[in-house]
Amino acid sequence: MINMYICPRGKFLYTIQQYDTLWYLAQRYRTTVYTIQVMNPEVNLNYLQPGQTIYICPGYIYPVYKEISQAELELSNHLRMLWEQHIVWTRMFIISTVSNLLDVDLVTNRLLQNPKDFEMALKPFYGDEIASKFNDLLTEHLTIAVELVNAAKVGDEKAEEETEKRWYANADKIALFLSSINPYWSENEWKTMLYKHLTLTKTEAVSRLTGDYKTNIAIYNEIENQALGMADMMTKGIVKQFPYNFMK
């Protein structure tokens, strides 16, 4: 029985779609993962399945009385910044490529700095070898994205299809790798979020290529919310794995 006090604005029953995650739903309906969990006390929300139904209270945030340390706040802010930079420079690359701007090489170089910055962020927790491996995987992710945009621009459907397959295979490798280094990072959840990221990014590129700027702007808002969800999931896992690093 759901306590209606926790949803003063009125709940509704939502049907889970493919690639949905709690992070995505929380951002979409202006609520929080914790609020969704409180609304569904008898539901296992660790593995969402298409067709499953859950209660959502749009625009409401159930209060959480939890203090976090300065170290946790700093990690959260830093990872959010890195994921923001990831999507911002991807967008800049798409715009520069589609519009044949002279800054495309400079933008590409800045985009490929992002994996190196992630490496430096992960190194204090996981060491040089693991952090470097994530750099390699994320660089591959971005390099394939560059290839995909260029293939779509010239209308090479065969190259586009082959490149997209490699893009998703890379996402599988990233999800598996992250789950192998942190017991609080689910391979399935990372795969779902990365697949969503790829789908949104491709839509962003295609809408820019076709001049559908209204969709292009709207999809970027969704990309940003989803990227921040990945950042928060990354922070949560690190804090759980290394609690002594985040004591007050």
Coordinates of N, CA and C in Angstrom, one line a residue:
M1 N 0.9 -1.2 0.0 CA 0.0 0.0 0.0 C 0.9 1.2 0.0
I2 N 0.7 2.1 -1.0 CA 1.5 3.3 -1.1 C 1.0 4.4 -0.2
N3 N 1.8 5.0 0.6 CA 1.4 6.1 1.4 C 1.3 7.4 0.5
M4 N 0.1 7.9 0.4 CA -0.1 9.1 -0.5 C 0.5 10.3 0.0
Y5 N 0.9 10.3 1.3 CA 1.5 11.5 1.8 C 2.8 11.9 1.1
I6 N 3.5 10.8 0.6 CA 4.8 11.0 0.0 C 4.6 11.5 -1.5
C7 N 3.4 11.6 -2.0 CA 3.2 12.1 -3.3 C 2.0 13.1 -3.3
P8 N 2.3 14.3 -2.8 CA 1.2 15.3 -2.8 C 0.7 15.8 -4.1
R9 N 1.5 15.5 -5.2 CA 1.1 16.0 -6.5 C 0.3 15.0 -7.3
G10 N 0.2 13.8 -6.8 CA -0.5 12.7 -7.5 C 0.5 11.8 -8.2
K11 N 0.3 10.5 -8.0 CA 1.2 9.5 -8.6 C 0.5 9.0 -9.9
F12 N 1.3 8.3 -10.8 CA 0.8 7.6 -11.9 C 1.6 6.4 -12.1
L13 N 1.0 5.4 -12.8 CA 1.6 4.1 -13.1 C 2.3 4.2 -14.4
Y14 N 3.6 4.0 -14.4 CA 4.5 4.1 -15.6 C 4.9 2.7 -16.0
T15 N 4.8 2.5 -17.3 CA 5.3 1.2 -17.9 C 6.7 1.3 -18.4
I16 N 7.6 0.5 -17.9 CA 9.0 0.5 -18.3 C 9.2 0.2 -19.7
Q17 N 10.0 1.1 -20.4 CA 10.4 0.9 -21.8 C 11.8 0.4 -21.9
Q18 N 12.1 -0.2 -23.1 CA 13.5 -0.6 -23.3 C 14.5 0.5 -23.1
Y19 N 15.6 0.2 -22.4 CA 16.7 1.1 -22.1 C 16.4 2.1 -20.9
D20 N 15.2 2.0 -20.3 CA 14.9 2.9 -19.2 C 15.8 2.5 -18.0
T21 N 16.2 3.5 -17.3 CA 16.9 3.4 -16.0 C 16.3 4.3 -15.0
L22 N 16.5 4.0 -13.7 CA 16.0 4.9 -12.7 C 16.5 6.3 -12.8
W23 N 17.8 6.4 -13.2 CA 18.4 7.7 -13.3 C 17.7 8.5 -14.4
Y24 N 17.4 7.8 -15.5 CA 16.7 8.5 -16.7 C 15.3 8.9 -16.3
L25 N 14.6 8.0 -15.6 CA 13.2 8.3 -15.2 C 13.1 9.5 -14.2
A26 N 14.1 9.4 -13.3 CA 14.2 10.5 -12.3 C 14.4 11.9 -13.0
Q27 N 15.3 11.9 -13.9 CA 15.5 13.2 -14.6 C 14.3 13.6 -15.5
R28 N 13.7 12.6 -16.2 CA 12.6 12.9 -17.1 C 11.4 13.5 -16.3
Y29 N 11.2 13.0 -15.1 CA 10.0 13.4 -14.4 C 10.3 14.3 -13.2
R30 N 11.5 14.9 -13.2 CA 11.9 15.9 -12.2 C 11.8 15.4 -10.8
T31 N 12.2 14.2 -10.6 CA 12.2 13.6 -9.2 C 13.6 13.0 -9.0
T32 N 13.6 12.1 -8.0 CA 14.9 11.4 -7.7 C 14.8 9.9 -7.7
V33 N 15.9 9.2 -7.8 CA 15.9 7.8 -7.7 C 15.4 7.4 -6.4
Y34 N 15.8 8.0 -5.3 CA 15.3 7.7 -4.0 C 13.8 7.8 -3.9
T35 N 13.2 8.9 -4.5 CA 11.8 9.1 -4.4 C 11.1 7.9 -5.1
I36 N 11.6 7.5 -6.3 CA 11.0 6.4 -7.0 C 11.0 5.1 -6.2
Q37 N 12.2 4.9 -5.5 CA 12.3 3.7 -4.6 C 11.3 3.7 -3.5
V38 N 11.1 4.9 -2.9 CA 10.2 5.0 -1.8 C 8.8 4.8 -2.3
M39 N 8.5 5.2 -3.5 CA 7.1 5.0 -4.1 C 6.8 3.5 -4.4
N40 N 7.9 2.7 -4.5 CA 7.7 1.3 -4.9 C 8.5 0.4 -3.9
P41 N 8.0 0.3 -2.7 CA 8.8 -0.4 -1.7 C 8.8 -1.9 -1.9
E42 N 7.8 -2.5 -2.6 CA 7.7 -3.9 -2.8 C 8.3 -4.4 -4.2
V43 N 8.9 -3.4 -4.9 CA 9.4 -3.7 -6.3 C 10.9 -3.8 -6.3
N44 N 11.4 -4.8 -6.9 CA 12.9 -4.9 -7.1 C 13.3 -4.0 -8.3
L45 N 13.9 -2.8 -8.0 CA 14.2 -1.9 -9.0 C 15.6 -2.0 -9.5
N46 N 16.3 -3.0 -9.1 CA 17.7 -3.2 -9.6 C 17.8 -3.6 -11.0
Y47 N 16.8 -4.3 -11.5 CA 16.8 -4.8 -12.9 C 15.4 -4.5 -13.5
L48 N 15.3 -3.3 -14.1 CA 14.0 -2.9 -14.7 C 13.8 -3.8 -16.0
Q49 N 12.6 -4.2 -16.2 CA 12.2 -5.0 -17.4 C 11.1 -4.3 -18.2
P50 N 11.3 -4.2 -19.5 CA 10.2 -3.7 -20.3 C 8.9 -4.3 -20.0
G51 N 7.9 -3.5 -19.9 CA 6.5 -4.0 -19.5 C 6.2 -4.0 -18.1
Q52 N 7.3 -3.9 -17.2 CA 7.1 -3.8 -15.8 C 6.4 -2.4 -15.5
T53 N 5.6 -2.3 -14.4 CA 5.0 -1.1 -14.1 C 5.5 -0.6 -12.7
I54 N 5.7 0.7 -12.5 CA 6.1 1.3 -11.3 C 5.3 2.6 -11.1
Y55 N 5.2 3.0 -9.8 CA 4.6 4.3 -9.5 C 5.7 5.4 -9.6
I56 N 5.3 6.6 -10.2 CA 6.1 7.7 -10.3 C 5.3 9.0 -9.8
C57 N 6.0 9.8 -9.1 CA 5.3 11.1 -8.6 C 6.1 12.2 -9.3
P58 N 5.6 12.7 -10.4 CA 6.3 13.8 -11.1 C 6.5 15.1 -10.3
G59 N 7.7 15.6 -10.4 CA 8.0 16.9 -9.8 C 8.1 16.9 -8.3
Y60 N 8.1 15.8 -7.7 CA 8.2 15.7 -6.3 C 9.5 15.0 -5.8
I61 N 10.2 15.5 -4.8 CA 11.4 14.9 -4.3 C 11.2 14.6 -2.8
Y62 N 11.2 13.3 -2.5 CA 11.1 12.9 -1.1 C 12.3 13.3 -0.4
P63 N 12.2 13.9 0.8 CA 13.4 14.4 1.5 C 14.3 13.3 2.0
V64 N 15.6 13.5 1.8 CA 16.6 12.6 2.3 C 17.5 13.4 3.2
Y65 N 17.5 12.9 4.5 CA 18.3 13.6 5.5 C 19.6 12.9 5.6
K66 N 20.5 13.2 4.7 CA 21.8 12.5 4.6 C 22.9 13.6 4.3
E67 N 23.8 13.7 5.2 CA 24.9 14.6 5.0 C 26.0 13.9 4.2
I68 N 26.7 14.6 3.3 CA 27.8 14.0 2.6 C 29.1 14.7 2.9
S69 N 30.2 14.1 2.8 CA 31.5 14.7 3.2 C 31.9 15.6 2.0
Q70 N 32.8 16.5 2.3 CA 33.4 17.4 1.3 C 34.0 16.6 0.2
A71 N 34.7 15.5 0.6 CA 35.4 14.7 -0.4 C 34.4 14.1 -1.4
E72 N 33.2 13.6 -0.9 CA 32.2 13.1 -1.8 C 31.6 14.2 -2.7
L73 N 31.4 15.3 -2.1 CA 30.8 16.4 -2.9 C 31.8 16.8 -4.0
E74 N 33.1 16.9 -3.7 CA 34.1 17.2 -4.7 C 34.2 16.2 -5.8
L75 N 34.1 14.9 -5.4 CA 34.1 13.8 -6.5 C 32.9 13.9 -7.4
S76 N 31.7 14.1 -6.7 CA 30.5 14.3 -7.5 C 30.6 15.4 -8.5
N77 N 31.0 16.6 -8.0 CA 31.1 17.7 -8.9 C 32.1 17.5 -10.0
H78 N 33.2 16.8 -9.7 CA 34.2 16.6 -10.7 C 33.8 15.6 -11.8
L79 N 33.1 14.5 -11.4 CA 32.6 13.6 -12.4 C 31.5 14.1 -13.2
R80 N 30.7 14.9 -12.6 CA 29.6 15.6 -13.4 C 30.2 16.5 -14.4
M81 N 31.3 17.3 -14.0 CA 31.9 18.2 -15.0 C 32.5 17.4 -16.1
L82 N 33.1 16.2 -15.9 CA 33.7 15.4 -16.9 C 32.7 14.9 -17.9
W83 N 31.6 14.4 -17.4 CA 30.5 13.9 -18.2 C 29.9 15.1 -19.0
E84 N 29.8 16.2 -18.4 CA 29.3 17.4 -19.1 C 30.2 17.7 -20.3
Q85 N 31.5 17.7 -20.0 CA 32.5 18.0 -21.0 C 32.4 17.0 -22.1
H86 N 32.2 15.8 -21.8 CA 32.1 14.7 -22.7 C 31.0 15.0 -23.8
I87 N 29.8 15.3 -23.3 CA 28.7 15.6 -24.2 C 28.8 16.9 -24.9
V88 N 29.4 17.9 -24.2 CA 29.5 19.3 -24.8 C 30.5 19.2 -26.0
W89 N 31.6 18.6 -25.8 CA 32.6 18.6 -26.9 C 32.2 17.6 -28.0
T90 N 31.4 16.6 -27.7 CA 30.8 15.7 -28.7 C 29.8 16.6 -29.6
R91 N 29.1 17.4 -28.9 CA 28.1 18.3 -29.6 C 28.9 19.3 -30.5
M92 N 29.9 19.8 -29.9 CA 30.7 20.8 -30.7 C 31.3 20.2 -31.9
F93 N 31.8 18.9 -31.8 CA 32.3 18.2 -32.9 C 31.3 18.0 -34.0
I94 N 30.1 17.6 -33.6 CA 29.0 17.4 -34.5 C 28.7 18.6 -35.3
I95 N 28.6 19.7 -34.6 CA 28.3 21.0 -35.2 C 29.4 21.4 -36.2
S96 N 30.6 21.3 -35.7 CA 31.8 21.7 -36.6 C 31.9 20.9 -37.8
T97 N 31.6 19.5 -37.7 CA 31.7 18.6 -38.8 C 30.6 18.9 -39.8
V98 N 29.4 19.0 -39.3 CA 28.2 19.2 -40.2 C 28.3 20.5 -40.9
S99 N 28.8 21.6 -40.3 CA 28.9 22.9 -40.9 C 30.2 23.2 -41.5
N100 N 31.1 22.2 -41.6 CA 32.4 22.4 -42.2 C 33.2 23.6 -41.6
L101 N 33.1 23.7 -40.3 CA 33.8 24.8 -39.6 C 35.4 24.5 -39.6
L102 N 36.1 25.6 -39.6 CA 37.6 25.5 -39.6 C 38.2 25.0 -38.3
D103 N 37.4 24.9 -37.3 CA 37.9 24.5 -36.0 C 37.7 23.0 -35.7
V104 N 37.3 22.3 -36.7 CA 37.0 20.9 -36.5 C 38.2 20.1 -35.9
D105 N 39.4 20.3 -36.4 CA 40.5 19.6 -35.8 C 40.8 19.9 -34.4
L106 N 40.7 21.2 -34.1 CA 40.9 21.7 -32.7 C 39.8 21.1 -31.8
V107 N 38.6 21.1 -32.2 CA 37.5 20.6 -31.5 C 37.7 19.1 -31.2
T108 N 38.1 18.4 -32.3 CA 38.3 16.9 -32.1 C 39.4 16.6 -31.1
N109 N 40.5 17.4 -31.1 CA 41.6 17.2 -30.1 C 41.1 17.5 -28.7
R110 N 40.2 18.5 -28.6 CA 39.7 18.8 -27.2 C 38.8 17.7 -26.8
L111 N 38.0 17.2 -27.7 CA 37.1 16.0 -27.4 C 37.9 14.8 -26.9
L112 N 39.0 14.6 -27.5 CA 39.8 13.4 -27.2 C 40.7 13.6 -25.9
Q113 N 40.6 14.8 -25.3 CA 41.2 15.1 -24.1 C 40.4 14.5 -22.9
N114 N 39.1 14.4 -23.2 CA 38.1 13.9 -22.1 C 38.5 12.5 -21.5
P115 N 38.9 11.5 -22.3 CA 39.3 10.2 -21.7 C 40.5 10.4 -20.8
K116 N 41.4 11.2 -21.2 CA 42.6 11.5 -20.4 C 42.2 12.1 -19.0
D117 N 41.3 13.0 -19.1 CA 40.8 13.6 -17.8 C 40.1 12.6 -16.9
F118 N 39.3 11.7 -17.5 CA 38.7 10.6 -16.8 C 39.8 9.7 -16.1
E119 N 40.8 9.4 -16.9 CA 41.9 8.6 -16.4 C 42.5 9.2 -15.1
M120 N 42.7 10.5 -15.1 CA 43.3 11.2 -14.0 C 42.4 11.1 -12.8
A121 N 41.1 11.2 -13.1 CA 40.1 11.1 -12.0 C 40.0 9.8 -11.3
L122 N 40.2 8.7 -12.1 CA 40.0 7.3 -11.6 C 41.3 6.8 -11.0
K123 N 42.5 7.4 -11.4 CA 43.8 6.9 -11.0 C 43.9 6.8 -9.5
P124 N 43.5 7.8 -8.7 CA 43.7 7.7 -7.2 C 43.0 6.5 -6.6
F125 N 41.9 6.0 -7.2 CA 41.2 4.9 -6.7 C 41.6 3.6 -7.3
Y126 N 41.9 3.5 -8.5 CA 42.1 2.2 -9.2 C 43.6 2.0 -9.7
G127 N 44.4 3.0 -9.6 CA 45.8 2.9 -10.1 C 46.0 3.1 -11.5
D128 N 47.2 3.1 -12.0 CA 47.6 3.5 -13.3 C 47.0 2.6 -14.4
E129 N 47.1 1.3 -14.2 CA 46.8 0.4 -15.3 C 45.3 0.4 -15.5
I130 N 44.5 0.3 -14.5 CA 43.0 0.3 -14.7 C 42.5 1.7 -15.3
A131 N 43.1 2.8 -14.7 CA 42.7 4.1 -15.2 C 43.0 4.3 -16.7
S132 N 44.2 3.8 -17.0 CA 44.6 3.8 -18.4 C 43.8 3.0 -19.4
K133 N 43.3 1.9 -18.9 CA 42.4 1.0 -19.7 C 41.1 1.7 -19.9
F134 N 40.6 2.4 -18.9 CA 39.3 3.2 -19.2 C 39.6 4.3 -20.2
N135 N 40.7 4.9 -20.1 CA 41.1 5.9 -21.1 C 41.0 5.3 -22.5
D136 N 41.6 4.1 -22.7 CA 41.6 3.5 -24.0 C 40.2 3.2 -24.5
L137 N 39.4 2.7 -23.6 CA 38.0 2.3 -24.0 C 37.2 3.6 -24.3
L138 N 37.3 4.6 -23.5 CA 36.6 5.8 -23.8 C 37.1 6.6 -25.0
T139 N 38.4 6.5 -25.3 CA 38.9 7.0 -26.5 C 38.4 6.3 -27.7
E140 N 38.3 5.0 -27.6 CA 37.7 4.2 -28.7 C 36.3 4.6 -28.9
H141 N 35.5 4.8 -27.9 CA 34.1 5.2 -28.0 C 34.0 6.5 -28.8
L142 N 34.9 7.5 -28.5 CA 34.8 8.8 -29.1 C 35.3 8.7 -30.6
T143 N 36.4 7.9 -30.8 CA 36.9 7.8 -32.1 C 35.9 7.2 -33.1
I144 N 35.2 6.2 -32.6 CA 34.1 5.5 -33.4 C 33.0 6.5 -33.6
A145 N 32.7 7.3 -32.7 CA 31.6 8.4 -32.8 C 32.0 9.3 -34.0
V146 N 33.3 9.7 -34.0 CA 33.8 10.6 -35.0 C 33.6 9.9 -36.4
E147 N 34.0 8.7 -36.5 CA 33.8 7.9 -37.7 C 32.4 7.9 -38.2
L148 N 31.5 7.6 -37.2 CA 30.1 7.5 -37.5 C 29.5 8.8 -38.0
V149 N 29.8 9.9 -37.4 CA 29.3 11.2 -37.9 C 29.8 11.5 -39.3
N150 N 31.1 11.2 -39.6 CA 31.6 11.4 -40.9 C 31.0 10.5 -41.9
A151 N 30.7 9.3 -41.6 CA 30.0 8.4 -42.5 C 28.6 8.8 -42.8
A152 N 27.9 9.3 -41.8 CA 26.5 9.8 -42.0 C 26.5 11.1 -42.8
K153 N 27.5 11.9 -42.6 CA 27.6 13.1 -43.4 C 27.7 12.9 -44.9
V154 N 28.5 11.9 -45.3 CA 28.7 11.6 -46.7 C 27.7 10.6 -47.3
G155 N 26.8 10.1 -46.4 CA 25.7 9.2 -46.8 C 26.2 7.8 -47.1
D156 N 27.3 7.4 -46.5 CA 27.8 6.1 -46.7 C 27.1 5.1 -45.7
E157 N 26.0 4.6 -46.1 CA 25.2 3.7 -45.2 C 25.9 2.5 -44.8
K158 N 26.6 1.9 -45.6 CA 27.4 0.6 -45.3 C 28.4 0.9 -44.2
A159 N 29.2 2.0 -44.4 CA 30.2 2.3 -43.4 C 29.5 2.7 -42.1
E160 N 28.4 3.4 -42.2 CA 27.6 3.9 -41.0 C 27.1 2.7 -40.2
E161 N 26.6 1.7 -40.9 CA 26.1 0.5 -40.2 C 27.2 -0.3 -39.5
E162 N 28.3 -0.5 -40.2 CA 29.5 -1.2 -39.6 C 30.1 -0.5 -38.4
T163 N 30.1 0.8 -38.6 CA 30.7 1.7 -37.5 C 29.8 1.6 -36.3
E164 N 28.5 1.7 -36.5 CA 27.6 1.6 -35.4 C 27.7 0.3 -34.6
K165 N 27.9 -0.8 -35.3 CA 28.0 -2.1 -34.6 C 29.3 -2.1 -33.7
R166 N 30.3 -1.5 -34.2 CA 31.6 -1.4 -33.4 C 31.3 -0.5 -32.2
W167 N 30.5 0.5 -32.4 CA 30.2 1.5 -31.3 C 29.5 0.8 -30.2
Y168 N 28.5 -0.1 -30.5 CA 27.8 -0.8 -29.5 C 28.6 -1.9 -28.8
A169 N 29.5 -2.5 -29.6 CA 30.4 -3.5 -29.1 C 31.4 -2.8 -28.1
N170 N 31.8 -1.6 -28.4 CA 32.6 -0.9 -27.4 C 31.9 -0.6 -26.1
A171 N 30.6 -0.2 -26.3 CA 29.8 0.0 -25.1 C 29.7 -1.2 -24.2
D172 N 29.6 -2.4 -24.8 CA 29.6 -3.7 -24.1 C 30.9 -3.8 -23.3
K173 N 32.0 -3.5 -24.0 CA 33.3 -3.6 -23.3 C 33.4 -2.7 -22.1
I174 N 32.9 -1.5 -22.3 CA 33.0 -0.5 -21.2 C 32.2 -1.0 -20.0
A175 N 31.0 -1.4 -20.3 CA 30.1 -1.9 -19.2 C 30.7 -3.1 -18.5
L176 N 31.3 -4.0 -19.2 CA 31.9 -5.2 -18.6 C 33.1 -4.8 -17.8
F177 N 33.9 -3.9 -18.3 CA 35.1 -3.4 -17.6 C 34.7 -2.7 -16.3
L178 N 33.8 -1.8 -16.4 CA 33.4 -1.1 -15.2 C 32.9 -2.0 -14.1
S179 N 32.1 -3.0 -14.5 CA 31.5 -3.9 -13.5 C 32.6 -4.8 -12.9
S180 N 33.7 -5.0 -13.6 CA 34.8 -5.8 -13.2 C 35.7 -5.1 -12.1
I181 N 35.7 -3.8 -12.1 CA 36.5 -3.1 -11.2 C 35.8 -2.6 -10.0
N182 N 34.5 -2.6 -10.0 CA 33.7 -2.0 -8.9 C 32.5 -2.9 -8.7
P183 N 32.3 -3.6 -7.5 CA 31.2 -4.5 -7.3 C 29.9 -3.8 -7.2
Y184 N 29.9 -2.5 -7.1 CA 28.6 -1.7 -7.0 C 28.2 -1.1 -8.3
W185 N 29.0 -1.5 -9.4 CA 28.6 -1.0 -10.7 C 28.1 -2.3 -11.5
S186 N 26.8 -2.2 -11.8 CA 26.2 -3.3 -12.5 C 26.5 -3.3 -14.0
E187 N 26.9 -4.4 -14.6 CA 27.2 -4.5 -16.0 C 25.9 -4.2 -16.8
N188 N 24.8 -4.8 -16.4 CA 23.5 -4.5 -17.1 C 23.1 -3.1 -17.1
E189 N 23.2 -2.5 -15.9 CA 22.8 -1.1 -15.8 C 23.7 -0.2 -16.6
W190 N 25.0 -0.4 -16.6 CA 25.9 0.4 -17.4 C 25.6 0.2 -18.9
K191 N 25.4 -1.0 -19.2 CA 25.1 -1.3 -20.7 C 23.8 -0.6 -21.1
T192 N 22.8 -0.6 -20.2 CA 21.6 0.1 -20.6 C 21.8 1.6 -20.7
M193 N 22.5 2.2 -19.8 CA 22.8 3.6 -19.8 C 23.6 4.0 -21.0
L194 N 24.7 3.2 -21.3 CA 25.5 3.5 -22.5 C 24.8 3.3 -23.8
Y195 N 23.9 2.3 -23.9 CA 23.1 2.2 -25.1 C 22.2 3.4 -25.3
K196 N 21.6 3.8 -24.2 CA 20.8 5.0 -24.3 C 21.6 6.2 -24.7
H197 N 22.8 6.4 -24.2 CA 23.7 7.4 -24.6 C 24.0 7.4 -26.1
L198 N 24.3 6.2 -26.6 CA 24.6 6.1 -28.0 C 23.3 6.4 -28.9
T199 N 22.2 5.9 -28.5 CA 21.0 6.2 -29.2 C 20.7 7.7 -29.3
L200 N 20.8 8.4 -28.2 CA 20.6 9.8 -28.1 C 21.6 10.6 -28.9
T201 N 22.9 10.2 -28.8 CA 23.9 10.9 -29.6 C 23.7 10.7 -31.1
K202 N 23.4 9.5 -31.5 CA 23.1 9.4 -33.0 C 21.9 10.3 -33.4
T203 N 20.9 10.3 -32.6 CA 19.7 11.2 -32.9 C 20.2 12.6 -33.0
E204 N 21.1 13.0 -32.1 CA 21.6 14.4 -32.1 C 22.3 14.7 -33.4
A205 N 23.1 13.7 -33.8 CA 23.9 13.9 -35.1 C 23.0 14.0 -36.3
V206 N 22.1 13.0 -36.4 CA 21.2 13.0 -37.5 C 20.3 14.2 -37.6
S207 N 19.8 14.7 -36.5 CA 18.9 15.8 -36.5 C 19.7 17.1 -36.9
R208 N 21.0 17.1 -36.6 CA 21.8 18.2 -37.0 C 22.1 18.2 -38.5
L209 N 22.3 17.0 -39.0 CA 22.6 16.8 -40.4 C 21.4 17.1 -41.3
T210 N 20.2 16.8 -40.8 CA 19.0 17.1 -41.5 C 18.4 18.5 -41.3
G211 N 19.0 19.2 -40.4 CA 18.5 20.6 -40.2 C 17.3 20.7 -39.3
D212 N 17.0 19.6 -38.6 CA 15.9 19.6 -37.6 C 16.4 20.1 -36.3
Y213 N 16.5 21.4 -36.2 CA 17.2 22.0 -35.1 C 16.3 22.0 -33.8
K214 N 15.0 22.0 -34.0 CA 14.2 21.9 -32.8 C 14.4 20.6 -32.1
T215 N 14.4 19.5 -32.8 CA 14.7 18.2 -32.3 C 16.1 18.1 -31.7
N216 N 17.0 18.7 -32.4 CA 18.5 18.7 -32.0 C 18.7 19.3 -30.7
I217 N 18.0 20.4 -30.4 CA 18.1 21.1 -29.1 C 17.4 20.3 -28.0
A218 N 16.2 19.8 -28.4 CA 15.5 19.0 -27.4 C 16.2 17.7 -27.0
I219 N 16.8 17.1 -28.0 CA 17.5 15.8 -27.6 C 18.8 16.1 -26.8
Y220 N 19.4 17.3 -27.0 CA 20.6 17.6 -26.2 C 20.2 17.7 -24.7
N221 N 19.0 18.3 -24.5 CA 18.6 18.4 -23.1 C 18.5 17.0 -22.4
E222 N 18.0 16.1 -23.2 CA 17.9 14.7 -22.7 C 19.2 14.1 -22.5
I223 N 20.2 14.3 -23.5 CA 21.5 13.8 -23.4 C 22.2 14.3 -22.1
E224 N 22.0 15.6 -21.8 CA 22.6 16.2 -20.6 C 22.1 15.5 -19.3
N225 N 20.8 15.4 -19.2 CA 20.2 14.7 -18.0 C 20.7 13.3 -17.9
Q226 N 20.8 12.6 -19.0 CA 21.2 11.2 -19.0 C 22.7 11.1 -18.6
A227 N 23.5 12.0 -19.1 CA 25.0 12.0 -18.7 C 25.2 12.3 -17.3
L228 N 24.4 13.2 -16.7 CA 24.5 13.5 -15.3 C 24.1 12.2 -14.5
G229 N 23.2 11.5 -15.0 CA 22.8 10.2 -14.3 C 24.0 9.3 -14.3
M230 N 24.7 9.2 -15.4 CA 25.9 8.3 -15.4 C 27.0 8.8 -14.5
A231 N 27.1 10.1 -14.4 CA 28.1 10.6 -13.4 C 27.7 10.3 -12.0
D232 N 26.5 10.4 -11.7 CA 26.0 10.2 -10.3 C 26.2 8.7 -10.0
M233 N 25.9 7.8 -10.9 CA 26.0 6.4 -10.7 C 27.5 6.0 -10.5
M234 N 28.4 6.7 -11.2 CA 29.8 6.5 -11.0 C 30.3 6.9 -9.7
T235 N 29.8 8.1 -9.2 CA 30.2 8.6 -7.9 C 29.7 7.7 -6.8
K236 N 28.4 7.3 -6.9 CA 27.8 6.4 -5.9 C 28.6 5.1 -5.7
G237 N 29.0 4.5 -6.9 CA 29.8 3.3 -6.8 C 31.2 3.4 -6.2
I238 N 31.8 4.5 -6.5 CA 33.2 4.8 -5.9 C 33.1 5.0 -4.4
V239 N 32.1 5.8 -4.0 CA 31.9 6.1 -2.6 C 31.6 4.8 -1.8
K240 N 30.8 3.9 -2.3 CA 30.5 2.7 -1.7 C 31.8 1.7 -1.6
Q241 N 32.6 1.8 -2.7 CA 33.7 0.9 -2.7 C 34.9 1.3 -1.9
F242 N 35.0 2.7 -1.7 CA 36.1 3.2 -0.9 C 35.6 4.2 0.1
P243 N 34.8 3.6 1.1 CA 34.1 4.5 2.1 C 35.1 5.3 2.9
Y244 N 36.2 4.8 3.2 CA 37.2 5.5 4.1 C 37.8 6.7 3.4
N245 N 37.7 6.8 2.1 CA 38.1 8.0 1.4 C 37.2 9.2 1.6
F246 N 36.0 8.9 2.1 CA 34.9 9.9 2.1 C 34.3 10.1 3.4
M247 N 35.1 9.7 4.5 CA 34.6 10.0 5.8 C 34.8 11.5 6.1
K248 N 33.8 12.0 7.0 CA 33.9 13.4 7.4 C 35.1 13.6 8.3

